[in-house]
């Protein structure tokens, strides 16, 4: 067997040979990504490709057009270099899966990998060979619209799902016809945009950057992600597209990333808008020296890079390195050997198998948050046979488009099955279904539809409300300063509650909403995110117990917007709130002396706890957790902590339990979070089944960036929980010894 040469970068000879033949202008042409003309080859684009001024086309998904562009690139340009064809395939292509935040609620890497695999297959059929996903920004501020696109607030869960997405898009063989290059974005820290306002500044402390925001990208690189996209945002005054310390220092020098770095749309030109540079000449220089290989949409490289090289402001070697990264991806994709797509060789988009997978993904993504008892019976699962009349209320109960969520450029709403459609399919003809939208849309304050909704509820044994956000209210640039239910929807809930009919509230949203005023007043609450093409059947099958809920929150749900940012891995502070010290604004005596209340960390006007904690979710049974145990109370720095806990299904139904391992480092050279997720396992439990769950936690997983910013484990005492969510469980103590 020939020994594998790890010293020479992949395709080094082929890249060097090609590079030697390219003029400086042709090299710079490879660094340009331009927008497609939407289903045809414009004369300008054809000319640009033929003249070698284009390395990639974005947003062209018409297969014949893509093949025509590849033909020009391969057979009519001087060097025959094929094109990268990029598209945002975020949570599906024609078949739409739950939004990534919803998929994260499955806590199941297989769900994410399977969805990415199917999305890649459907996109590759159209000639797409590069997706701008997974988006792995840590999202702890639901005012920010892009929390919908990520995997939530936790670095460990996000890192695990990032790797799964990369595997799904790229498979183990990037040259496969249905494999597409993935892109970890947005590097880095975009989720910390101040006040949750998109594109706003981020000011992330060095330790938080290294312990919270970077780990998912490290995991994606470790998983072999083919590309990385820079963020729009500036980090401590340096916009990502000009941040050499991160793009070259961390990504390349520290992590050894040899893939392609692409700017976000127009973000190089925006360096001048930020005020980091005076003009596009300066922006091109900053981005090239920082390590941005390809320019998306703006043309500063095309306009200025040649002169920057000739004038010595950018070394030719730097441009060669950038072009090499582009060519390496094209070689990795096998584009020189197979530049064209053959749509007929792919399964039809939106086929039953793909839709079945979208249904299964939705079933595992929808979180049951409350389920109350009436006459000692839980309201859910509903018994179809016991119903004569069901009221279906809300603007999202029968909207094939809105349930798909944000970033579904190619989503085909024809494949959608809504809640109402699924109810009609599931319930016997004897059951009367009364439909009343209640409000025209989720933002509307028009209450003229309330009367119909109330009448429908009054006549029914149960009222199913499907409320939340239209898809336009989340996603890029769609941020909200108040994340409660928009429009008149809360008042609609009140009106229906007033009828006395049991209310099942199903939320479709692209973020964590602040539902304090209604969450514990409805009789059951299901959080469906935007559940994708088959969200309707998934919701209905969960409501009627065909499927048992197993999802868990990937984000903390706030009570009110004012609690944001609120996340489980908070610091303890020097004055933590305790039940004894927390005082409600409603309990303050007149003229209360200044020092008589408070003095610890809480808001006077809201309970300090979140509405629902990270990792929370109910099932149709009850799983009891025994206290965890640890095999050795003392573990060496090079050792492994062996933890276990016995869990028991105390109910009459099976459950898929997401058993979570949290750890707290009690004392550090810097303050440490009160809990950090370090592992999780999905465990299927039959009724009555007891299972001992084991976690083998390498001590190295306890490392963090200490006082001197080096990554290390610091000996000392730790607490560990094996629990159903971030606010539950009892801990066991262990020590790490030097
Ligand atoms: C957008 C987004 C980015 C996306 C790109 C191409 O502005 O920030 O996530 O991949 O442009 O559509």
XYZ file of C-alpha atoms and ligand atoms in Angstrom:
750
model
C 0.000 0.000 0.000
C 1.538 3.411 -0.898
C 2.091 5.449 2.233
C -0.266 8.377 2.522
C 1.670 11.610 2.197
C 0.366 13.819 5.022
C 3.027 16.473 4.500
C 1.941 17.565 1.037
C -1.487 19.239 1.000
C -4.017 17.374 -1.074
C -3.815 17.905 -4.845
C -0.665 19.987 -4.382
C 0.821 18.954 -7.699
C -2.328 19.521 -9.702
C -2.862 22.888 -8.023
C 0.740 23.962 -8.630
C 0.581 22.922 -12.260
C -2.628 24.857 -12.835
C -1.492 27.877 -10.828
C 1.636 28.139 -12.962
C -0.523 28.565 -16.037
C -2.831 31.232 -14.669
C -2.212 34.930 -15.219
C -2.706 37.228 -12.246
C -6.079 38.311 -13.630
C -7.126 34.688 -14.123
C -6.072 33.886 -10.560
C -8.193 36.754 -9.295
C -11.069 35.509 -11.437
C -11.134 32.322 -9.362
C -11.740 34.420 -6.246
C -14.982 35.926 -7.498
C -18.434 34.573 -6.763
C -21.197 36.166 -8.820
C -24.967 35.808 -8.716
C -26.687 33.673 -11.313
C -29.273 35.200 -13.632
C -32.042 32.936 -12.356
C -32.661 30.198 -14.886
C -30.773 31.402 -17.929
C -27.231 32.258 -18.995
C -26.998 35.996 -19.459
C -24.546 37.294 -22.050
C -22.566 39.111 -19.385
C -22.256 36.032 -17.223
C -21.327 33.826 -20.171
C -18.631 36.297 -21.157
C -17.290 36.586 -17.630
C -17.074 32.827 -17.249
C -15.496 32.398 -20.683
C -12.893 35.055 -19.855
C -12.011 33.369 -16.568
C -13.391 36.136 -14.340
C -15.688 33.871 -12.316
C -14.757 31.113 -9.855
C -18.246 30.489 -8.525
C -21.896 31.245 -9.229
C -24.424 31.637 -6.441
C -28.199 31.184 -6.607
C -28.511 29.309 -9.885
C -30.510 26.098 -9.417
C -31.876 25.489 -12.909
C -29.929 22.372 -13.888
C -29.723 23.048 -17.636
C -28.483 26.567 -16.891
C -25.929 25.272 -14.413
C -24.703 22.713 -16.943
C -24.508 25.421 -19.602
C -22.362 27.563 -17.300
C -20.131 24.588 -16.499
C -19.824 23.867 -20.221
C -18.569 27.384 -20.870
C -16.158 27.180 -17.949
C -14.781 23.783 -18.917
C -14.807 23.949 -22.719
C -14.762 27.630 -23.691
C -12.408 29.229 -21.170
C -8.608 29.158 -21.465
C -7.976 26.736 -18.600
C -11.221 24.805 -18.311
C -11.650 25.323 -14.574
C -15.170 24.268 -13.479
C -17.351 26.436 -11.269
C -18.448 26.156 -7.677
C -22.240 26.450 -7.653
C -23.386 27.786 -4.285
C -26.826 27.900 -2.678
C -28.269 28.306 0.808
C -29.536 24.795 1.428
C -30.145 25.375 5.134
C -32.804 22.890 6.247
C -33.844 21.190 3.067
C -34.149 21.912 -0.617
C -37.575 20.996 -2.096
C -38.324 18.779 0.892
C -38.190 21.059 3.909
C -37.084 19.782 7.308
C -37.705 21.609 10.584
C -35.640 24.773 10.922
C -32.206 23.970 12.373
C -33.289 25.213 15.811
C -36.109 22.684 15.617
C -33.800 19.916 14.469
C -31.574 20.765 17.433
C -34.550 20.059 19.702
C -34.284 16.428 18.615
C -30.876 16.211 20.322
C -30.299 13.582 17.648
C -27.290 13.910 15.333
C -28.872 11.302 13.039
C -31.841 13.615 12.453
C -29.510 16.420 11.394
C -27.275 14.173 9.287
C -30.228 12.520 7.524
C -31.821 15.883 6.741
C -28.585 17.250 5.341
C -28.057 14.114 3.270
C -31.467 14.400 1.625
C -31.083 18.136 1.125
C -27.720 17.569 -0.545
C -29.175 14.925 -2.843
C -32.011 17.203 -3.969
C -29.706 20.195 -4.424
C -26.978 18.276 -6.262
C -29.551 17.125 -8.802
C -29.857 20.788 -9.821
C -26.101 21.220 -10.111
C -25.531 22.797 -6.694
C -22.168 21.588 -5.338
C -21.760 23.948 -2.350
C -24.190 24.870 0.393
C -23.808 27.703 2.882
C -24.658 25.542 5.868
C -24.506 24.568 8.702
C -25.004 27.871 10.461
C -23.413 27.210 13.855
C -23.473 30.566 15.558
C -24.305 30.191 19.249
C -27.677 31.850 19.776
C -28.521 33.092 23.265
C -30.624 36.098 22.274
C -33.955 35.206 20.640
C -34.505 38.826 19.654
C -31.991 37.985 16.886
C -33.850 36.559 13.916
C -31.063 34.170 12.965
C -31.387 31.990 16.053
C -33.774 30.072 13.784
C -30.868 28.927 11.612
C -28.606 27.684 14.370
C -28.604 24.829 16.849
C -29.236 26.865 19.982
C -27.382 28.196 22.999
C -24.985 25.447 23.867
C -21.500 24.869 22.398
C -21.484 21.095 23.028
C -24.873 20.422 21.418
C -24.083 22.797 18.556
C -20.686 21.206 17.967
C -22.184 17.717 17.927
C -24.869 18.708 15.412
C -22.428 20.765 13.320
C -20.334 17.658 12.711
C -23.485 15.700 11.849
C -24.531 18.315 9.296
C -21.088 18.259 7.676
C -21.242 14.471 7.394
C -24.712 14.693 5.906
C -23.871 17.255 3.252
C -20.407 15.950 2.349
C -20.664 12.194 3.097
C -17.321 10.378 3.300
C -16.654 11.012 -0.398
C -16.956 14.599 -1.547
C -16.581 13.482 -5.175
C -19.858 11.561 -4.993
C -22.465 13.008 -7.387
C -24.854 13.702 -4.478
C -22.268 15.139 -2.091
C -22.007 18.898 -1.729
C -19.441 21.014 0.091
C -20.620 22.306 3.453
C -19.809 25.730 4.870
C -19.501 26.472 8.585
C -20.908 29.943 9.193
C -20.708 32.716 10.287
C -17.184 32.810 11.572
C -17.372 34.007 14.323
C -19.516 35.258 17.164
C -22.353 36.617 14.986
C -24.924 35.323 17.461
C -23.723 37.843 20.030
C -24.935 40.807 17.933
C -25.782 43.430 20.508
C -29.465 43.742 21.491
C -30.249 40.895 19.128
C -30.200 43.375 16.287
C -28.790 41.720 13.163
C -25.432 42.948 11.796
C -24.832 44.839 15.044
C -21.485 44.915 16.823
C -20.352 42.053 18.984
C -18.158 42.478 22.017
C -17.217 39.003 23.133
C -14.679 38.508 25.892
C -11.649 36.460 24.802
C -12.571 33.558 27.077
C -16.197 33.433 25.979
C -15.039 33.526 22.361
C -12.788 30.508 22.936
C -15.039 28.492 25.261
C -18.453 29.236 23.716
C -18.369 30.569 20.143
C -15.335 28.863 18.587
C -15.857 25.202 19.655
C -18.655 24.467 17.127
C -16.393 25.709 14.327
C -13.523 23.607 15.630
C -15.861 20.615 15.542
C -16.896 21.403 11.970
C -13.252 21.686 10.912
C -12.513 18.436 12.730
C -15.386 16.847 10.789
C -13.775 17.996 7.526
C -15.992 20.927 6.600
C -14.961 22.108 3.157
C -15.459 25.845 3.697
C -16.053 28.591 6.229
C -17.953 31.838 5.788
C -17.047 35.082 7.486
C -19.620 36.963 9.501
C -20.980 40.421 8.726
C -20.394 41.508 12.296
C -17.416 43.216 13.843
C -15.844 41.608 16.878
C -14.375 44.104 19.305
C -14.061 46.555 16.428
C -12.713 44.180 13.768
C -15.238 42.968 11.160
C -14.854 39.221 10.565
C -13.784 39.635 6.925
C -10.741 41.572 8.085
C -9.863 39.532 11.142
C -6.525 37.923 10.377
C -6.061 36.641 13.923
C -9.166 34.509 13.518
C -9.176 33.693 9.807
C -5.492 32.851 9.609
C -4.276 32.633 13.187
C -7.003 30.383 14.580
C -8.574 28.769 11.523
C -5.424 27.936 9.554
C -2.428 28.097 11.865
C -4.010 26.626 14.971
C -6.673 24.325 13.567
C -4.918 23.439 10.281
C -7.976 24.225 8.150
C -7.072 23.907 4.438
C -10.497 24.556 2.970
C -11.967 27.663 1.416
C -12.930 30.867 3.243
C -15.706 32.824 1.582
C -16.947 36.261 2.603
C -20.576 36.747 3.419
C -22.599 38.609 0.796
C -20.896 41.954 0.064
C -19.175 41.860 3.465
C -15.770 42.781 2.047
C -17.126 45.966 0.495
C -18.900 46.631 3.790
C -15.558 46.966 5.562
C -15.617 50.583 4.344
C -19.200 50.970 5.572
C -18.078 49.738 8.985
C -15.454 52.433 8.840
C -12.553 50.020 9.035
C -11.282 51.141 5.616
C -11.645 54.284 3.580
C -12.583 52.643 0.299
C -12.841 49.394 -1.664
C -9.097 49.384 -2.329
C -8.520 49.266 1.422
C -11.269 46.694 1.924
C -9.802 44.345 -0.682
C -6.409 44.705 0.933
C -7.691 44.020 4.460
C -9.712 40.985 3.422
C -6.960 39.446 1.301
C -4.356 39.884 4.022
C -6.795 38.537 6.629
C -7.339 35.350 4.612
C -10.694 35.651 2.842
C -10.247 33.528 -0.275
C -13.431 34.137 -2.236
C -15.516 37.314 -2.459
C -19.265 36.795 -2.514
C -21.207 39.318 -4.598
C -19.068 42.444 -4.139
C -16.149 42.985 -6.554
C -13.356 44.628 -4.603
C -10.935 41.850 -5.475
C -11.765 42.084 -9.179
C -11.324 45.844 -9.046
C -8.215 46.205 -6.896
C -6.357 42.980 -6.113
C -4.146 43.024 -9.206
C -2.964 46.531 -8.425
C -2.546 45.631 -4.750
C -0.226 42.820 -5.800
C 1.677 44.926 -8.343
C 2.142 47.715 -5.806
C 3.338 45.234 -3.167
C 0.454 45.826 -0.742
C -0.624 42.182 -1.079
C 2.031 39.545 -1.741
C 1.514 37.395 -4.830
C 2.082 34.415 -2.552
C -1.012 35.396 -0.603
C -3.118 35.461 -3.752
C -1.635 32.107 -4.798
C -2.621 30.671 -1.421
C -6.163 32.013 -1.819
C -6.499 30.602 -5.331
C -5.050 27.285 -4.154
C -7.787 27.033 -1.533
C -10.419 27.569 -4.218
C -8.835 25.064 -6.615
C -8.373 22.504 -3.840
C -12.106 22.527 -3.143
C -12.825 22.060 -6.847
C -10.437 19.107 -6.950
C -11.906 17.702 -3.742
C -15.368 17.857 -5.274
C -14.125 16.002 -8.349
C -15.439 18.813 -10.539
C -12.612 18.488 -13.067
C -13.652 14.883 -13.638
C -17.403 15.439 -13.341
C -18.449 19.064 -13.854
C -22.002 18.388 -14.962
C -25.054 17.180 -13.108
C -27.371 14.534 -14.476
C -30.763 15.262 -12.873
C -32.249 12.042 -14.200
C -29.748 10.048 -12.163
C -31.149 11.470 -8.908
C -34.303 10.518 -7.023
C -37.163 12.936 -7.602
C -37.169 15.826 -5.133
C -39.967 15.657 -2.617
C -40.404 11.915 -3.052
C -42.164 9.896 -0.389
C -38.961 8.680 1.228
C -37.704 12.237 1.597
C -41.051 13.410 2.954
C -41.122 10.488 5.384
C -37.739 11.608 6.665
C -39.026 15.164 7.059
C -41.991 13.806 9.003
C -39.736 11.732 11.287
C -37.470 14.721 11.840
C -40.445 16.891 12.779
C -41.764 14.257 15.195
C -38.416 14.281 17.010
C -38.166 18.086 16.988
C -41.451 19.131 18.578
C -41.248 19.744 22.331
C -44.091 18.995 24.732
C -43.845 21.706 27.394
C -47.049 21.322 29.413
C -49.747 18.674 29.683
C -52.272 19.218 32.466
C -54.637 16.817 34.113
C -58.435 17.025 34.194
C -60.208 14.437 36.369
C -56.871 12.668 36.889
C -56.399 12.257 33.136
C -53.764 14.105 31.177
C -55.261 16.043 28.310
C -52.673 14.638 25.904
C -52.572 12.332 24.091
C -56.083 13.035 22.845
C -58.359 10.080 22.215
C -59.818 10.441 18.743
C -62.629 8.041 19.554
C -63.829 10.213 22.424
C -64.270 13.316 20.318
C -67.331 14.596 18.554
C -66.210 18.108 17.767
C -62.761 19.720 17.568
C -62.105 23.424 17.101
C -59.029 24.273 15.054
C -58.083 27.882 15.583
C -55.238 30.112 14.478
C -53.598 31.549 11.353
C -50.931 28.804 11.240
C -53.270 25.810 11.428
C -53.554 25.522 7.670
C -50.736 27.469 6.029
C -48.507 25.255 3.855
C -45.957 28.027 3.376
C -45.572 29.525 6.844
C -44.865 26.201 8.551
C -41.736 25.808 6.388
C -39.883 28.575 8.207
C -37.106 30.884 7.092
C -34.395 30.157 4.476
C -36.390 27.910 2.203
C -35.382 29.347 -1.161
C -36.270 26.095 -2.913
C -38.869 24.756 -0.506
C -41.929 23.498 -2.342
C -45.073 24.274 -0.342
C -46.942 21.760 -2.501
C -45.315 19.056 -0.397
C -46.564 20.644 2.839
C -49.155 18.926 4.977
C -50.759 21.248 7.477
C -52.230 20.591 10.909
C -55.754 20.922 9.543
C -55.068 18.579 6.654
C -53.562 16.051 9.049
C -56.541 16.300 11.425
C -58.944 15.677 8.577
C -56.855 12.695 7.552
C -56.556 11.328 11.089
C -59.943 11.896 12.668
C -62.928 9.731 11.799
C -65.589 11.343 9.643
C -67.858 11.349 12.685
C -65.747 14.058 14.279
C -66.834 17.585 13.385
C -63.867 19.864 12.772
C -64.643 23.552 13.138
C -62.031 25.908 11.667
C -61.600 29.535 12.700
C -58.322 31.408 11.982
C -59.187 33.936 14.698
C -56.821 36.534 13.237
C -55.874 37.176 9.587
C -52.167 36.600 10.280
C -49.808 36.363 13.216
C -49.051 40.110 13.254
C -52.601 41.342 12.925
C -54.485 43.195 15.672
C -57.790 42.627 13.907
C -60.041 40.849 16.406
C -63.071 40.567 14.165
C -62.433 36.850 13.784
C -62.515 36.193 17.516
C -66.269 35.590 17.601
C -66.047 32.671 15.167
C -63.153 31.231 17.125
C -65.044 31.499 20.397
C -68.145 29.910 18.898
C -66.083 27.038 17.512
C -64.416 26.511 20.887
C -67.694 26.663 22.822
C -69.120 23.784 20.766
C -65.996 21.603 20.907
C -64.540 19.132 23.417
C -61.077 20.533 22.713
C -59.695 23.625 20.984
C -56.410 23.232 19.137
C -54.774 26.631 18.678
C -51.893 26.906 16.189
C -50.268 30.283 16.786
C -46.818 31.843 16.660
C -44.824 33.681 14.029
C -45.052 33.796 10.266
C -41.761 32.682 8.778
C -40.863 36.255 7.781
C -40.567 37.205 11.471
C -37.370 35.184 11.905
C -34.264 34.619 9.838
C -31.760 37.127 8.543
C -32.464 40.769 9.416
C -35.805 39.786 10.978
C -35.254 40.667 14.618
C -37.855 41.539 17.224
C -37.458 43.794 20.237
C -40.376 42.047 21.955
C -40.459 38.261 21.574
C -43.925 37.683 22.965
C -46.640 36.356 20.662
C -47.103 39.030 17.971
C -50.395 40.715 17.095
C -53.626 39.861 18.897
C -52.769 36.206 19.430
C -52.461 36.361 23.203
C -55.871 38.015 23.370
C -57.185 35.257 21.123
C -55.893 32.676 23.611
C -57.646 34.562 26.429
C -60.908 34.627 24.487
C -60.810 30.918 23.799
C -59.767 30.088 27.378
C -62.796 32.021 28.576
C -65.072 29.448 26.928
C -63.855 26.806 29.406
C -63.047 24.385 26.583
C -59.671 22.665 27.099
C -57.040 24.444 25.019
C -54.064 22.796 23.311
C -51.672 25.501 22.162
C -49.240 24.615 19.363
C -46.535 27.224 18.750
C -44.845 27.590 15.379
C -41.955 30.059 15.654
C -38.381 30.671 14.560
C -37.162 31.546 18.055
C -37.804 31.134 21.748
C -40.895 33.222 22.487
C -41.713 34.843 25.831
C -45.002 33.158 26.766
C -45.235 33.761 30.506
C -48.759 35.197 30.366
C -50.298 32.129 28.718
C -47.971 29.113 28.948
C -49.361 27.731 32.189
C -52.962 28.727 31.503
C -53.502 26.623 28.414
C -54.064 22.949 29.115
C -51.240 21.667 26.954
C -48.405 23.407 25.140
C -46.458 22.019 22.174
C -43.479 23.928 20.746
C -43.138 23.038 17.050
C -40.662 25.707 15.860
C -41.263 25.918 12.089
C -41.660 22.180 11.527
C -41.198 21.942 7.764
C -43.093 20.158 5.009
C -44.653 17.463 7.183
C -45.103 19.527 10.322
C -48.862 19.021 10.286
C -48.903 15.224 10.465
C -46.084 15.269 13.024
C -47.998 17.633 15.299
C -51.242 15.694 14.969
C -49.581 12.317 15.524
C -47.967 13.705 18.670
C -51.301 15.159 19.857
C -53.064 11.816 19.421
C -50.223 9.680 20.746
C -49.396 7.918 17.493
C -45.890 9.140 18.316
C -44.626 10.034 21.779
C -42.858 13.379 22.216
C -39.110 13.056 22.819
C -37.720 16.511 21.942
C -35.894 18.759 24.408
C -35.303 22.510 24.317
C -32.015 23.554 22.655
C -32.568 27.046 24.019
C -33.849 28.515 27.252
C -37.368 29.932 26.989
C -37.581 33.332 28.719
C -40.594 34.495 30.693
C -40.362 37.985 29.270
C -38.102 39.706 26.769
C -36.397 41.647 29.542
C -34.731 38.483 30.833
C -32.722 38.155 27.612
C -29.934 37.081 27.332
C -30.917 34.151 29.494
C -29.238 30.783 29.162
C -28.491 27.895 31.507
C -24.683 28.146 31.514
C -24.757 31.434 33.405
C -22.087 32.401 35.928
C -22.871 32.083 39.649
C -21.969 35.706 40.394
C -20.918 36.804 43.852
C -24.536 37.399 44.918
C -26.706 34.698 43.376
C -30.451 34.925 43.761
C -31.906 32.525 46.316
C -35.528 31.835 47.245
C -34.888 33.676 50.470
C -33.594 36.839 48.788
C -35.841 37.095 45.755
C -38.605 39.682 46.244
C -41.438 40.340 43.847
C -42.247 43.902 42.889
C -45.766 43.170 44.076
C -44.580 42.359 47.615
C -42.560 45.464 48.327
C -43.890 47.445 51.264
C -44.456 51.188 50.770
C -41.360 53.178 51.744
C -39.321 49.974 51.924
C -35.798 51.034 52.990
C -33.240 50.853 50.192
C -31.258 47.940 51.573
C -34.291 45.969 52.680
C -34.820 44.094 49.451
C -32.808 42.615 46.621
C -29.078 42.591 47.263
C -28.802 39.517 45.035
C -28.926 38.917 41.298
C -32.549 39.057 40.070
C -35.147 41.336 38.475
C -37.823 42.743 40.791
C -40.536 42.303 38.184
C -40.010 38.713 37.012
C -39.189 35.335 38.519
C -35.437 34.763 38.085
C -35.973 31.305 36.629
C -36.662 30.922 32.896
C -40.118 29.882 31.758
C -38.653 26.566 30.623
C -34.980 25.597 30.988
C -32.524 24.348 28.407
C -32.915 20.605 27.837
C -36.530 20.561 29.069
C -39.267 18.496 27.425
C -42.065 16.192 28.545
C -42.991 12.737 27.318
C -46.199 10.723 27.704
C -44.727 8.933 30.658
C -42.662 9.835 33.688
C -38.983 8.936 33.980
C -37.454 8.929 37.436
C -33.727 9.674 37.836
C -31.760 8.184 40.706
C -28.846 10.220 42.027
C -25.742 9.811 39.837
C -22.666 7.994 41.048
C -19.031 8.233 40.079
C -16.714 5.234 39.918
C -13.758 7.070 41.466
C -14.104 10.175 43.572
C -10.621 11.260 42.458
C -9.436 11.209 38.870
C -6.065 12.092 37.374
C -5.662 14.867 34.821
C -5.083 12.219 32.179
C -7.957 10.058 33.341
C -11.616 9.523 32.565
C -14.529 10.234 34.884
C -16.855 7.228 34.903
C -20.364 8.378 35.834
C -23.646 6.514 35.885
C -27.243 6.950 36.904
C -30.231 4.651 36.936
C -33.414 5.884 35.333
C -36.824 4.262 35.514
C -39.871 4.601 33.321
C -42.630 4.913 35.898
C -45.407 5.273 33.358
C -47.503 3.100 31.096
C -45.999 4.280 27.823
C -42.557 3.886 26.325
C -40.299 6.906 26.136
C -37.205 8.097 24.317
C -35.429 9.913 27.100
C -32.615 12.397 26.435
C -30.326 11.808 29.394
C -28.064 14.802 29.884
C -24.687 15.073 31.612
C -23.807 18.430 33.138
C -20.664 19.393 35.014
C -19.685 22.355 37.158
C -16.100 23.345 37.892
C -16.465 24.749 41.395
C -13.308 26.818 41.514
C -11.190 28.081 38.633
C -8.572 30.680 37.826
C -11.578 32.425 36.273
C -15.244 32.099 37.197
C -16.997 29.126 35.641
C -20.617 28.462 34.562
C -22.993 26.862 37.058
C -23.442 24.009 34.600
C -22.038 22.953 31.257
C -23.428 20.190 29.039
C -20.742 17.538 28.549
C -22.736 14.665 27.104
C -26.163 13.287 26.291
C -27.688 9.973 25.319
C -31.086 9.104 23.855
C -32.367 6.096 25.790
C -35.489 4.133 24.867
C -37.363 2.901 27.918
C -40.258 0.471 27.830
C -42.954 0.962 30.484
C -41.482 0.078 33.882
C -38.006 -0.400 32.485
C -35.020 0.572 34.646
C -31.740 1.351 32.888
C -28.360 2.394 34.218
C -26.879 4.978 31.895
C -23.107 5.364 31.811
C -20.993 8.339 30.774
C -17.237 8.083 30.297
C -16.057 11.663 30.425
C -12.389 12.273 29.560
C -10.963 14.769 32.050
C -9.680 16.693 29.018
C -13.312 17.616 28.270
C -13.220 19.791 31.400
C -10.610 22.105 29.908
C -11.310 25.802 29.559
C -9.332 28.960 28.841
C -8.015 30.087 32.212
C -6.580 33.296 33.545
C -3.724 33.265 31.004
C -6.053 32.226 28.154
C -4.407 28.840 27.702
C -6.695 25.833 27.341
C -6.208 23.537 30.303
C -7.946 21.452 32.949
C -7.454 22.909 36.399
C -7.357 20.342 39.236
C -10.052 20.710 41.872
C -13.594 19.803 42.829
C -16.397 19.278 40.312
C -20.107 18.546 40.514
C -21.819 16.361 37.944
C -25.482 15.865 37.183
C -27.173 13.191 35.101
C -30.501 14.867 34.560
C -33.518 15.399 32.279
C -32.718 19.102 31.825
C -30.407 21.898 32.936
C -32.390 22.838 36.045
C -32.957 19.327 37.412
C -31.129 16.560 39.153
C -28.879 16.015 42.115
C -25.140 16.194 41.789
C -22.274 13.885 42.640
C -18.907 15.373 43.514
C -15.547 14.273 42.106
C -12.080 15.773 42.120
C -9.448 16.058 39.451
C -5.996 15.635 40.917
C -2.761 16.970 39.466
C -26.651 36.110 3.435
C -26.352 35.386 4.725
C -25.530 34.147 4.539
C -25.891 33.512 3.222
C -25.417 34.444 2.125
C -25.768 33.914 0.732
O -26.573 37.495 3.625
O -25.755 36.122 5.787
O -25.797 33.283 5.656
O -25.277 32.248 3.091
O -25.914 35.766 2.282
O -27.139 33.922 0.569
